[in-house]
Coordinates of C-alpha atoms in Angstrom, one line a residue:
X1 CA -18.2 2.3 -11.0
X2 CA -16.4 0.9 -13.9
X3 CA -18.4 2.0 -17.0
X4 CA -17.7 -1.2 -18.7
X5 CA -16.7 -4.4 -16.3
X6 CA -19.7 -2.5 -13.7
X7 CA -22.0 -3.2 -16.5
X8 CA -23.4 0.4 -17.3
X9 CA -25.9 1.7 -19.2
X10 CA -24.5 4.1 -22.3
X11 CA -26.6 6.8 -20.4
X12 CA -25.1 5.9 -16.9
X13 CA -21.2 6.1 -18.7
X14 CA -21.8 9.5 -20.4
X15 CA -23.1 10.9 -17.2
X16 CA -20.0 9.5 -15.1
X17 CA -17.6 11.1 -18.0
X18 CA -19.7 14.9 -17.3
X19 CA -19.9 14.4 -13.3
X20 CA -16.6 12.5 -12.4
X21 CA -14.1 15.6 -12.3
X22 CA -15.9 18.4 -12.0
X23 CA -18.6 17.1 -9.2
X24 CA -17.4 13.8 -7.6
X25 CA -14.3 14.1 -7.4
X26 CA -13.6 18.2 -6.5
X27 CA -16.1 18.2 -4.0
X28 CA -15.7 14.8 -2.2
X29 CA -12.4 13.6 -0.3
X30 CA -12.3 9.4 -0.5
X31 CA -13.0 7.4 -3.2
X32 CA -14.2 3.8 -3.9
X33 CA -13.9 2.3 -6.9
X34 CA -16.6 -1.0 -8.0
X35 CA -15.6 -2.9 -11.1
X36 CA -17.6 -6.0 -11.2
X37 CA -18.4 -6.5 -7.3
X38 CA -21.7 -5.8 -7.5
X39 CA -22.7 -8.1 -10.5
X40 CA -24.2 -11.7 -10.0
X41 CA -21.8 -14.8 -11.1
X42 CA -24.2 -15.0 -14.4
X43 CA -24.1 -11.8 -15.2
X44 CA -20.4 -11.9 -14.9
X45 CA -20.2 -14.7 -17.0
X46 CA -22.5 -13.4 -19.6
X47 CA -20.2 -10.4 -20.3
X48 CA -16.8 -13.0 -20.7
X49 CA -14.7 -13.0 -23.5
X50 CA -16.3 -14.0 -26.9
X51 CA -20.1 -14.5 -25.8
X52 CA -21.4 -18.1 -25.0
X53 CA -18.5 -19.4 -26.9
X54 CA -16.3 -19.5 -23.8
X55 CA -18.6 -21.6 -21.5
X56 CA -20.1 -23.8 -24.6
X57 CA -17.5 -26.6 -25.0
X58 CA -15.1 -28.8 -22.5
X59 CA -15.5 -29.1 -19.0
X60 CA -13.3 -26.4 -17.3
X61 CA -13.8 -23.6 -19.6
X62 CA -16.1 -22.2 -16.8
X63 CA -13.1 -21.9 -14.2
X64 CA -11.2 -20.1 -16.7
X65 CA -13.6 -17.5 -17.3
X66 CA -14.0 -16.9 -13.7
X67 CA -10.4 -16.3 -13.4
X68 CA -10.1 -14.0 -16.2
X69 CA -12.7 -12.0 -14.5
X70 CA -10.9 -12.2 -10.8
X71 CA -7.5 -11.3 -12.4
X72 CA -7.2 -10.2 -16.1
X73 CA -10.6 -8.2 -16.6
X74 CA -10.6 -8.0 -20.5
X75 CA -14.2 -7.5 -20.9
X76 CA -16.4 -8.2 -23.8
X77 CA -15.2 -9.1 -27.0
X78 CA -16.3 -6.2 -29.8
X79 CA -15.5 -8.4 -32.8
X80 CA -18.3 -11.5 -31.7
X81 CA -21.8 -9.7 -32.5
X82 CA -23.3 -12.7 -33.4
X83 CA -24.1 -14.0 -30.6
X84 CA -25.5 -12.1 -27.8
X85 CA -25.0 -13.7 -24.2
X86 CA -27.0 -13.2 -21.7
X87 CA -27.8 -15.2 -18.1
X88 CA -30.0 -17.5 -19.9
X89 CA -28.5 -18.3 -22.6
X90 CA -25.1 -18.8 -20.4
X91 CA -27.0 -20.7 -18.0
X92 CA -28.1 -23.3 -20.6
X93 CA -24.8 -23.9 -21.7
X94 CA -23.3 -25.1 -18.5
X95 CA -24.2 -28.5 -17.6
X96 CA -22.0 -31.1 -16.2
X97 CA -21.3 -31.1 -12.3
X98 CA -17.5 -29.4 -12.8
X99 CA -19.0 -26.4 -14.7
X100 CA -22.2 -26.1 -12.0
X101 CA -19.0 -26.6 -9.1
X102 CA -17.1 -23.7 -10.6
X103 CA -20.3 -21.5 -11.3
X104 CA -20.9 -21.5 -7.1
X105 CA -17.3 -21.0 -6.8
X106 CA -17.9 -17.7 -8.9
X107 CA -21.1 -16.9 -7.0
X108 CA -19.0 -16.9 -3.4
X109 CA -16.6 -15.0 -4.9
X110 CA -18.5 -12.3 -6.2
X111 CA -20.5 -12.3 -3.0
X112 CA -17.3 -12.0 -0.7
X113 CA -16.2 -9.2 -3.5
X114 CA -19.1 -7.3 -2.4
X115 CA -18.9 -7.3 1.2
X116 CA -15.3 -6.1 0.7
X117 CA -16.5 -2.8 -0.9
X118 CA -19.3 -2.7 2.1
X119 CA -16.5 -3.1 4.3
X120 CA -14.0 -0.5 2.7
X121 CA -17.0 1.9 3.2
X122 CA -17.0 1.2 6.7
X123 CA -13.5 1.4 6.4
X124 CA -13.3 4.9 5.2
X125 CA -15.3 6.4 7.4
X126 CA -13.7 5.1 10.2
X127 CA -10.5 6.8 9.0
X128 CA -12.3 10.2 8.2
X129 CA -13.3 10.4 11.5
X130 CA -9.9 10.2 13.4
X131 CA -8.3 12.9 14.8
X132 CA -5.4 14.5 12.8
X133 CA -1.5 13.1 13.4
X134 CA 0.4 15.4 15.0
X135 CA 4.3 15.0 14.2
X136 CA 5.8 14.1 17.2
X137 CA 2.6 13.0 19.3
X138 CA 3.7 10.1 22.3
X139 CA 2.4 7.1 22.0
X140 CA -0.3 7.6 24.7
X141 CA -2.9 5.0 25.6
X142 CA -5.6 6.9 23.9
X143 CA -3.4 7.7 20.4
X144 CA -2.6 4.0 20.7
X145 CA -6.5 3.0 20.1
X146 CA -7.0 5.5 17.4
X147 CA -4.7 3.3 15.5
X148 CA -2.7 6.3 13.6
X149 CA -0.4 7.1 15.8
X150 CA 3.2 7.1 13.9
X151 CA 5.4 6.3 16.8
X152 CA 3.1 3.1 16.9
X153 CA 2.4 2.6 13.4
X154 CA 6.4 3.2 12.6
X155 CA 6.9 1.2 16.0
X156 CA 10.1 -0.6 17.3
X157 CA 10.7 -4.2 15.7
X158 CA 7.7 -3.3 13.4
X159 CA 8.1 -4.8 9.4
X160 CA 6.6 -3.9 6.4
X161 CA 6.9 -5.6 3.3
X162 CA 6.9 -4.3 -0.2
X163 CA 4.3 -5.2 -2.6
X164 CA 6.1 -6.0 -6.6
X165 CA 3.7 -7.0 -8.0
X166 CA 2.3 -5.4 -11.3
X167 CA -1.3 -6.8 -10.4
X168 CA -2.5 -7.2 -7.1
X169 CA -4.3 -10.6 -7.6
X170 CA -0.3 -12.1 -8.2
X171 CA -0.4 -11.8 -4.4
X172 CA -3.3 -14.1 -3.4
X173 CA -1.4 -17.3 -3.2
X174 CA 1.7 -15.6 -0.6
X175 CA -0.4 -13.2 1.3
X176 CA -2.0 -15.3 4.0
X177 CA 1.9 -16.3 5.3
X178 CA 3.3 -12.4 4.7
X179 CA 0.0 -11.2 6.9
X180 CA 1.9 -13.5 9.3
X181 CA 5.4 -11.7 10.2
X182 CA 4.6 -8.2 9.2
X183 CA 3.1 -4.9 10.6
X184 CA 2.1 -3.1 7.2
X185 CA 2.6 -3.6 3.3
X186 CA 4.2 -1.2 1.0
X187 CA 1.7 -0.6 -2.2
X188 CA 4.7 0.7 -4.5
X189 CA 2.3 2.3 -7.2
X190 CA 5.0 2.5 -9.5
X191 CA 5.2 -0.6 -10.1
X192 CA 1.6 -1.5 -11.0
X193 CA 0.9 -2.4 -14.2
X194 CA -1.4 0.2 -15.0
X195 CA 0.2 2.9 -12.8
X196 CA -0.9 5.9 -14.7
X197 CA -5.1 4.5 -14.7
X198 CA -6.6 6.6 -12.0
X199 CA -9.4 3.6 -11.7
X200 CA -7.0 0.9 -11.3
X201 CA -4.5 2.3 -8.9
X202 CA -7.7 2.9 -6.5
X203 CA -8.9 -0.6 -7.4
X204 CA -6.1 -1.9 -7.3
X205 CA -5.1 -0.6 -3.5
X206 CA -8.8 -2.4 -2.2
X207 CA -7.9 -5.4 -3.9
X208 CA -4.7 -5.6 -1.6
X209 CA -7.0 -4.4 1.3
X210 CA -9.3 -7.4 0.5
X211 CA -6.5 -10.3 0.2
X212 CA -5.3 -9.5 3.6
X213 CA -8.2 -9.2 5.4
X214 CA -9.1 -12.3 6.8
X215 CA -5.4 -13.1 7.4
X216 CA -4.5 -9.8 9.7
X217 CA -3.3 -10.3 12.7
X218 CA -1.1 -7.6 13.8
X219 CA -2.9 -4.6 12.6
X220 CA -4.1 -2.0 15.2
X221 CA -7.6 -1.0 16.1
X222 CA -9.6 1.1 14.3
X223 CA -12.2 3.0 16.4
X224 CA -15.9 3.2 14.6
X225 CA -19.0 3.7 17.2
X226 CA -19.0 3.1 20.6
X227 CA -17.0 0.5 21.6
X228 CA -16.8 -0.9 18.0
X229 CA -13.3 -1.4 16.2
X230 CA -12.3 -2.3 13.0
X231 CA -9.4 -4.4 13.9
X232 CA -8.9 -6.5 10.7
X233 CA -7.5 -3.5 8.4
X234 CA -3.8 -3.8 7.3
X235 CA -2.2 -1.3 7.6
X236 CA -0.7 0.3 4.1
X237 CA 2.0 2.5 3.0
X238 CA 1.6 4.1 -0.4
X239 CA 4.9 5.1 -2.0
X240 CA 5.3 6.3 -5.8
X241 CA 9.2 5.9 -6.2
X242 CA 11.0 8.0 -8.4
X243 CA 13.7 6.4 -10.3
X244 CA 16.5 8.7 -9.1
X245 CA 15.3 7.2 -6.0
X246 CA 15.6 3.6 -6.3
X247 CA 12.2 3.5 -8.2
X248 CA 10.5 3.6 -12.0
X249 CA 8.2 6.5 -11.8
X250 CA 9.7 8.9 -14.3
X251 CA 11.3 12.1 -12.8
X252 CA 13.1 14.1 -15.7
X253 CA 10.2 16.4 -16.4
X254 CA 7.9 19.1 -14.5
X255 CA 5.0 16.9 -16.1
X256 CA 6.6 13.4 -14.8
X257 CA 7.1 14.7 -11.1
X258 CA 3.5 16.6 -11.5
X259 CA 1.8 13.2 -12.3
X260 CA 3.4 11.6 -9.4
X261 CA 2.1 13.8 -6.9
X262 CA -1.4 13.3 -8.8
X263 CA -1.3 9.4 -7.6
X264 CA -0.2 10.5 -4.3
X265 CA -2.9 11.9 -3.9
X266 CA -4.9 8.6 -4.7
X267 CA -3.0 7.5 -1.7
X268 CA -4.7 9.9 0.5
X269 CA -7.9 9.6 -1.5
X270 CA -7.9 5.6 -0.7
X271 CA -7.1 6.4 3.1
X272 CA -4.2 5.2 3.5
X273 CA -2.6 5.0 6.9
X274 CA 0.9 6.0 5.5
X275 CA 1.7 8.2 2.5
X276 CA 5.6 8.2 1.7
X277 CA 6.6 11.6 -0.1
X278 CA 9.8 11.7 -1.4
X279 CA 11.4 14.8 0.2
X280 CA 13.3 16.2 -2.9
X281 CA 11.2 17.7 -5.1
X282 CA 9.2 20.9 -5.9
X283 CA 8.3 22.3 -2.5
X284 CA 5.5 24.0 -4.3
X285 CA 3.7 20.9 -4.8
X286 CA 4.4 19.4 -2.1
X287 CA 3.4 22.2 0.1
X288 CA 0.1 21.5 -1.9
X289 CA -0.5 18.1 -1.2
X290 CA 0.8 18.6 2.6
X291 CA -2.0 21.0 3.3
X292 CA -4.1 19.0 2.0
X293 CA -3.1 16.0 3.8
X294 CA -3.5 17.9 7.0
X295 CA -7.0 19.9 6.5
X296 CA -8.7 17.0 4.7
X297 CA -7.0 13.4 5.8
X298 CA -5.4 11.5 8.6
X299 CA -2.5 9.5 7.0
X300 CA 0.7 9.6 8.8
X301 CA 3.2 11.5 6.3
X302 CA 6.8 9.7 6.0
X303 CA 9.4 11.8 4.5
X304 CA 11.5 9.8 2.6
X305 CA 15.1 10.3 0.7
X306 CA 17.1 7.3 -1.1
X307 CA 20.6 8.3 -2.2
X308 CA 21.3 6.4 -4.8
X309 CA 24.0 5.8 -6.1
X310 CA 26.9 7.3 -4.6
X311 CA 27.8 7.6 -0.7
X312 CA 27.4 10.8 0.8
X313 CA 29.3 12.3 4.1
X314 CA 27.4 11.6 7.8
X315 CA 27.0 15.0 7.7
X316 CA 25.1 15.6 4.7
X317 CA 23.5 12.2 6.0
X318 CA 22.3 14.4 8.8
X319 CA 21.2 17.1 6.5
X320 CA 19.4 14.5 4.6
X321 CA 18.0 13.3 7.6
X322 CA 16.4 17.0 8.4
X323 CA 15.1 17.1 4.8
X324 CA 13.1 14.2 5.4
X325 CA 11.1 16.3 8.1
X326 CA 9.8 17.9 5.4
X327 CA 10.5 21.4 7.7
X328 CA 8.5 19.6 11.1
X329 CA 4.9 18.6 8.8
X330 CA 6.6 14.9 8.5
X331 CA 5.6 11.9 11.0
X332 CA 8.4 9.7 10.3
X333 CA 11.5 9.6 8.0
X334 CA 13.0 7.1 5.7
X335 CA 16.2 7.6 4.7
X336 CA 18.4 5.2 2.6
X337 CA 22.3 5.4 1.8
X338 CA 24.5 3.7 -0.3
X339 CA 27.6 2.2 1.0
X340 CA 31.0 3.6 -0.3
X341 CA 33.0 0.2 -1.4
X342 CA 36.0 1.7 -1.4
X343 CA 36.4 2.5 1.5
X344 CA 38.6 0.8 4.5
X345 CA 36.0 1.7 7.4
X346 CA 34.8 -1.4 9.2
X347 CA 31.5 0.7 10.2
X348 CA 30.7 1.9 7.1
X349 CA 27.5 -0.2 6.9
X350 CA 26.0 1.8 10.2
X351 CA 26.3 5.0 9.0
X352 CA 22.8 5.5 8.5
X353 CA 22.0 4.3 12.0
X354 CA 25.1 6.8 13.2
X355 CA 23.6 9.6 11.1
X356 CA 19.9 8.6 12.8
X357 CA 21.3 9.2 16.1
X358 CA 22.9 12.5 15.6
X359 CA 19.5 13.9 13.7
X360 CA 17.1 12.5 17.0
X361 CA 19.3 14.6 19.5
X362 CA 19.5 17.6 17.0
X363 CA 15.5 17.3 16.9
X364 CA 15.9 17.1 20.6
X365 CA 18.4 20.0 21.2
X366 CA 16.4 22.8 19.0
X367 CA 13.1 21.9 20.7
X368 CA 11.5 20.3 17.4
X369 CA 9.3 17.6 17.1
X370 CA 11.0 14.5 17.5
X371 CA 9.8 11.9 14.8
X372 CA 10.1 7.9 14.2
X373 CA 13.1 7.1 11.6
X374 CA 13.9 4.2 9.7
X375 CA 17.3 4.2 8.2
X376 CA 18.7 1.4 6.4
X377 CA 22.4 0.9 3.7
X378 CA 21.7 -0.8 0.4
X379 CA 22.5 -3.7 -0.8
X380 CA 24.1 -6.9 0.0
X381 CA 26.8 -4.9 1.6
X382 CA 24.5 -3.3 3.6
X383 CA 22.5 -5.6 4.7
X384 CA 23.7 -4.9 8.3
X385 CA 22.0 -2.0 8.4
X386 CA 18.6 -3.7 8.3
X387 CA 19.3 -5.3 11.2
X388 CA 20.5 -2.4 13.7
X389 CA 17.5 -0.5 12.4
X390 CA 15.0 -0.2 15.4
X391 CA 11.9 1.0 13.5
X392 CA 9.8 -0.4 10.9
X393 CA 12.2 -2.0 8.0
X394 CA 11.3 -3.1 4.6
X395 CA 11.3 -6.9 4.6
X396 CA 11.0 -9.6 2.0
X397 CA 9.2 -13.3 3.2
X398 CA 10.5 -16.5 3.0
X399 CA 7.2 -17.9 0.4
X400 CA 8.1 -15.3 -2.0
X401 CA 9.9 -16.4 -5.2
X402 CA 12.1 -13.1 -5.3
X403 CA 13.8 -10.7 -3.1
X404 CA 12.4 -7.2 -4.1
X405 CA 15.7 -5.8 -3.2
X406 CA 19.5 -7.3 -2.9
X407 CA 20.1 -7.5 1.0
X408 CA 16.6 -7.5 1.7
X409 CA 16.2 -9.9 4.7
X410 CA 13.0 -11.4 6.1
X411 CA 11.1 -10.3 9.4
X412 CA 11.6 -13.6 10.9
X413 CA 15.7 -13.3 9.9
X414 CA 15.8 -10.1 11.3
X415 CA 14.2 -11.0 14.6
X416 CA 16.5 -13.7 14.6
X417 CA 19.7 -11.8 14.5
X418 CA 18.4 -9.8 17.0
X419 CA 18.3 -12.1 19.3
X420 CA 21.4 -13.7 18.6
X421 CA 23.6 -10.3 18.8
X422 CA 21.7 -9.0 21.9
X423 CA 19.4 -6.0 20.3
X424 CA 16.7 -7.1 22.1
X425 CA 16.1 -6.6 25.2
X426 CA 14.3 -9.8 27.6
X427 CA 10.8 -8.9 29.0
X428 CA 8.7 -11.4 31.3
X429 CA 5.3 -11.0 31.5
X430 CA 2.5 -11.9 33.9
X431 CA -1.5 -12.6 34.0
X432 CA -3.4 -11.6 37.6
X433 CA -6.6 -12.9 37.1
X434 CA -8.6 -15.2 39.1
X435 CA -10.0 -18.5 37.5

């Protein structure tokens, strides 16, 4: 719980600063994080910015206090002792149909807020449950229901699209369309606003959880009890990208590669479905959070390498390829070139794909798990690439005001060119039923 937007006692927040690293978090494996969910709309509003001030004065004011507490969550204003707020004193202060209309606007959302921290509970424990991933596992009917299986999660024709944002509420007015055309979204924790807050990385990753919720619709099931599922759960893949590898997270010291692995292991505390690790750094540490990914979680590891910003030979593409297996504890591989504009060679935008193939029938050949891959060239150049790709590519969408990435292409344009070079294979279909 927050010790100041969860409304805390002083006693509560000095015990949560003795308990929180040496008790709840060592000896517990998920975490989930309450700011002010659990608080009624008045209470909520009694603790805005600058006491009564903010909801004594024009009609509106109320809606704008509600919004800084959805989005912006500055919290109480130190300098305004004067004048204590509390529910009834708030209460009096709103009186005209517009403010009372906003106030029950407030009151849903904070009720919906709360239900989506009931739900991530259910949430969690449905994924503690699971059986481990094994690299290389088929997609059997009965891996297919548990819902972490990575040659269906990192399935053929299957999309996910990168999240930019520095704060996840930014999303709310695109992500009922992206729910639309993709399989998963990308929480690039790097590029949060407050990337280095333990507390809002966490929260942040539920909030994304919560926006997309009602608008899933190709997520897989999630087994609970019984015959129970949990089928309205996007699927999310955290990546902290380093900026030798297309990212911002800082990489030129022990301490900036040391904290990255820290928020990865958010990633697995949050439950995520799949956790990208970047495949180039200190195998000591990433031996470390490996084993702990296997003998504590069930997120789908995807070993990842972006060569940036030179082009490399297909066979160190290969070699790259292998490095991304993270030596057979990977369940998928990412691996990203960069295409050589000087040179003359009309193919030069496949040679990720080319190298893809090569590294499957080595896999093959030595008897070693083989594992999903998702290869792709950057840039406009190639944007190719992304479409001759089989497996789960990084997408933009057509209602976002940016392109995360020059040559990113959406789902839908994808698809599209698919179809119109002959990728895809046709498929009919039948129903035998009776009535």
């Amino acid at each position: 719980v927050h010790p100041e937007f969860g409304a805390l006692s002083e006693e509560a927040v000095k015990r949560r600063e003795e308990l929180e690293e040496s008790v709840l978090i060592k000896y517990s494996d998920y975490e989930i994080c309450v700011k002010d969910e659990g608080l009624d709309a008045m209470t909520v509003l009694a603790g805005m910015n600058g006491g009564c001030d903010d909801v004594d004065g024009e009609e509106g004011d109320v809606a704008v206090a509600s919004t800084d507490v959805a989005t912006d969550g500055e919290g109480v204003d130190d300098d305004d002792d004067d004048q204590t707020c509390t529910t009834e004193t708030t209460l009096r202060t709103i009186q005209s149909e517009d403010q009372f209309a906003q106030l029950a606007d407030l009151t849903s959302r904070q009720s919906t807020a709360w239900s989506g921290v009931e739900w991530e509970l259910t949430r969690l424990v449905a994924r503690a449950i699971l059986p481990p991933p094994q690299p290389g596992a088929p997609s059997s009917v009965k891996q297919a229901v548990v819902g972490q299986n990575a040659e269906l999660t990192l399935g053929y024709n299957t999309f996910f699209l990168s999240i930019v944002f520095p704060d996840m509420w930014d999303v709310e007015p695109y992500v009922q369309a992206m729910c639309l055309d993709v399989d998963a979204m990308e929480f690039r924790a790097d590029l949060l606003g407050k990337r280095e807050d333990r507390f809002e990385v966490l929260h942040s990753l539920q909030i994304l959880r919560r926006l997309c919720q009602p608008h899933v619709v190709r997520a897989p099931a999630l087994p609970l009890v019984g015959l129970e599922v949990i089928d309205d759960a996007m699927p999310i893949v955290f990546t902290v990208r380093t900026a030798h590898q297309a990212g911002t997270w800082p990489d030129d010291t022990e301490e900036d590669i040391g904290a990255m692995f820290k928020v990865l292991e958010l990633g697995l505390r949050g439950g995520v479905e799949v956790l990208d690790v970047e495949s180039s750094w200190d195998p000591v540490k990433t031996d470390k959070l490996l084993t702990m990914a296997e003998e504590r979680y069930t997120s789908n590891i995807l070993g990842s390498y972006h060569e940036v910003p030179d082009a490399v030979s297909t066979e160190r593409a290969v070699e790259l390829y292998h490095q991304c297996t993270l030596n057979g504890r990977a369940h998928g591989a990412k691996m990203v070139l960069s295409v050589d504009a000087e040179s003359d060679d009309e193919t030069k935008d496949r040679q990720a794909y080319e190298a893809g193939k090569i590294f499957k029938k080595n896999l093959i050949d030595e008897g070693k798990p083989v594992i999903p891959y998702l290869s792709m060239m950057l840039g406009e150049i190639g944007q190719f690439s992304r479409v001759i790709n089989e497996r789960f590519a990084p997408v933009t969408h057509e209602s976002l005001p940016f392109v995360a990435a020059p040559g990113q292409l959406s789902a839908s344009e994808i698809m599209t060119l698919k179809l119109v070079m002959g990728l895809l294979k046709p498929r009919k279909y039948c129903i035998i039923g009776h009535n």
